[in-house]
Amino acid sequence: MKIKQKAQAGTFESGDIMILIEPVPSGAGREIIIDSTVALQFGDDIKQLIISKLDEFKVQDVHLMAKDKGALEPTIKARVETALIRSANQQEGTL
């Protein structure tokens, strides 16, 4: 999947995660930044969930910022997937 535009999914509410995605030049790789209220306990797990979704959609070049407020695994996966689909112009959404 090619990232074509900035996109976001999620909210800053408790129990949710905000995912922001931006395109980067081809070959730039993945830059993943995670800001989480539970980073000490679950930061590595959150990053692995994000990486698994990027792998699933075959995204190699992306700037992704995650602002987490204690989201559960299904929420994290859904937010990343939604942001990816929006960023590839496959779904209408907000920026």
mmCIF file of C-alpha atoms in Angstrom:
data_model
loop_
_atom_site.group_PDB
_atom_site.id
_atom_site.type_symbol
_atom_site.label_atom_id
_atom_site.label_comp_id
_atom_site.label_asym_id
_atom_site.label_seq_id
_atom_site.Cartn_x
_atom_site.Cartn_y
_atom_site.Cartn_z
ATOM 1 C CA MET A 1 0.000 0.000 0.000
ATOM 2 C CA LYS A 2 1.258 3.470 -0.884
ATOM 3 C CA ILE A 3 0.697 6.284 1.613
ATOM 4 C CA LYS A 4 -0.577 9.233 -0.438
ATOM 5 C CA GLN A 5 -1.766 11.801 2.106
ATOM 6 C CA LYS A 6 -1.931 12.655 5.789
ATOM 7 C CA ALA A 7 -4.645 10.848 7.699
ATOM 8 C CA GLN A 8 -5.795 10.224 11.231
ATOM 9 C CA ALA A 9 -8.037 7.885 13.155
ATOM 10 C CA GLY A 10 -9.102 7.790 16.783
ATOM 11 C CA THR A 11 -9.518 10.337 19.564
ATOM 12 C CA PHE A 12 -7.723 11.631 22.653
ATOM 13 C CA GLU A 13 -10.384 10.093 24.905
ATOM 14 C CA SER A 14 -9.522 7.665 27.688
ATOM 15 C CA GLY A 15 -9.349 4.105 26.371
ATOM 16 C CA ASP A 16 -8.618 5.228 22.802
ATOM 17 C CA ILE A 17 -5.608 5.955 20.618
ATOM 18 C CA MET A 18 -5.050 8.689 18.027
ATOM 19 C CA ILE A 19 -3.081 7.516 14.989
ATOM 20 C CA LEU A 20 -1.575 10.154 12.684
ATOM 21 C CA ILE A 21 0.017 9.028 9.403
ATOM 22 C CA GLU A 22 2.074 11.066 6.942
ATOM 23 C CA PRO A 23 3.683 10.051 3.663
ATOM 24 C CA VAL A 24 7.470 10.062 3.373
ATOM 25 C CA PRO A 25 9.738 9.695 0.334
ATOM 26 C CA SER A 26 10.211 6.193 -1.029
ATOM 27 C CA GLY A 27 13.065 4.453 0.751
ATOM 28 C CA ALA A 28 12.788 6.598 3.897
ATOM 29 C CA GLY A 29 11.574 3.674 5.985
ATOM 30 C CA ARG A 30 9.270 3.662 8.967
ATOM 31 C CA GLU A 31 9.332 6.293 11.685
ATOM 32 C CA ILE A 32 7.033 5.299 14.539
ATOM 33 C CA ILE A 33 6.582 7.623 17.513
ATOM 34 C CA ILE A 34 4.484 6.477 20.453
ATOM 35 C CA ASP A 35 3.270 8.729 23.264
ATOM 36 C CA SER A 36 1.329 6.642 25.767
ATOM 37 C CA THR A 37 0.062 6.933 29.318
ATOM 38 C CA VAL A 38 0.980 3.255 29.709
ATOM 39 C CA ALA A 39 4.278 3.337 27.784
ATOM 40 C CA LEU A 40 6.367 1.818 30.568
ATOM 41 C CA GLN A 41 4.121 -1.234 30.775
ATOM 42 C CA PHE A 42 2.865 -1.640 27.211
ATOM 43 C CA GLY A 43 4.960 0.584 24.920
ATOM 44 C CA ASP A 44 6.722 -2.345 23.235
ATOM 45 C CA ASP A 45 3.433 -4.216 22.781
ATOM 46 C CA ILE A 46 1.786 -1.161 21.200
ATOM 47 C CA LYS A 47 4.718 -0.769 18.807
ATOM 48 C CA GLN A 48 4.560 -4.443 17.800
ATOM 49 C CA LEU A 49 0.810 -4.173 17.096
ATOM 50 C CA ILE A 50 1.450 -1.140 14.882
ATOM 51 C CA ILE A 51 4.314 -2.875 13.061
ATOM 52 C CA SER A 52 2.175 -5.972 12.464
ATOM 53 C CA LYS A 53 -0.539 -3.830 10.819
ATOM 54 C CA LEU A 54 2.053 -2.008 8.691
ATOM 55 C CA ASP A 55 3.418 -5.403 7.626
ATOM 56 C CA GLU A 56 -0.094 -6.678 6.862
ATOM 57 C CA PHE A 57 -0.698 -3.709 4.537
ATOM 58 C CA LYS A 58 2.867 -3.906 3.150
ATOM 59 C CA VAL A 59 3.717 -0.333 4.186
ATOM 60 C CA GLN A 60 7.477 0.262 4.294
ATOM 61 C CA ASP A 61 7.743 4.053 4.112
ATOM 62 C CA VAL A 62 5.654 5.995 6.625
ATOM 63 C CA HIS A 63 5.753 8.496 9.458
ATOM 64 C CA LEU A 64 3.309 7.314 12.129
ATOM 65 C CA MET A 65 2.559 9.007 15.434
ATOM 66 C CA ALA A 66 0.442 7.273 18.072
ATOM 67 C CA LYS A 67 -0.992 9.123 21.079
ATOM 68 C CA ASP A 68 -2.390 6.452 23.353
ATOM 69 C CA LYS A 69 -4.703 6.799 26.343
ATOM 70 C CA GLY A 70 -4.854 3.136 27.337
ATOM 71 C CA ALA A 71 -6.454 1.621 24.235
ATOM 72 C CA LEU A 72 -6.935 -2.128 24.060
ATOM 73 C CA GLU A 73 -5.436 -4.303 21.306
ATOM 74 C CA PRO A 74 -8.527 -4.420 19.036
ATOM 75 C CA THR A 75 -8.849 -0.635 19.220
ATOM 76 C CA ILE A 76 -5.193 -0.100 18.320
ATOM 77 C CA LYS A 77 -5.448 -2.449 15.329
ATOM 78 C CA ALA A 78 -8.673 -0.835 14.100
ATOM 79 C CA ARG A 79 -7.302 2.711 14.397
ATOM 80 C CA VAL A 80 -4.090 1.866 12.530
ATOM 81 C CA GLU A 81 -6.024 0.078 9.780
ATOM 82 C CA THR A 82 -8.487 2.964 9.397
ATOM 83 C CA ALA A 83 -5.706 5.561 9.222
ATOM 84 C CA LEU A 84 -3.841 3.493 6.614
ATOM 85 C CA ILE A 85 -6.927 3.111 4.425
ATOM 86 C CA ARG A 86 -7.665 6.832 4.654
ATOM 87 C CA SER A 87 -4.059 7.762 3.872
ATOM 88 C CA ALA A 88 -4.125 5.629 0.726
ATOM 89 C CA ASN A 89 -7.264 7.440 -0.519
ATOM 90 C CA GLN A 90 -9.305 4.263 -0.208
ATOM 91 C CA GLN A 91 -11.818 5.803 2.208
ATOM 92 C CA GLU A 92 -13.109 9.286 2.862
ATOM 93 C CA GLY A 93 -12.209 10.625 6.284
ATOM 94 C CA THR A 94 -11.022 13.567 8.291
ATOM 95 C CA LEU A 95 -7.526 14.908 8.635
#
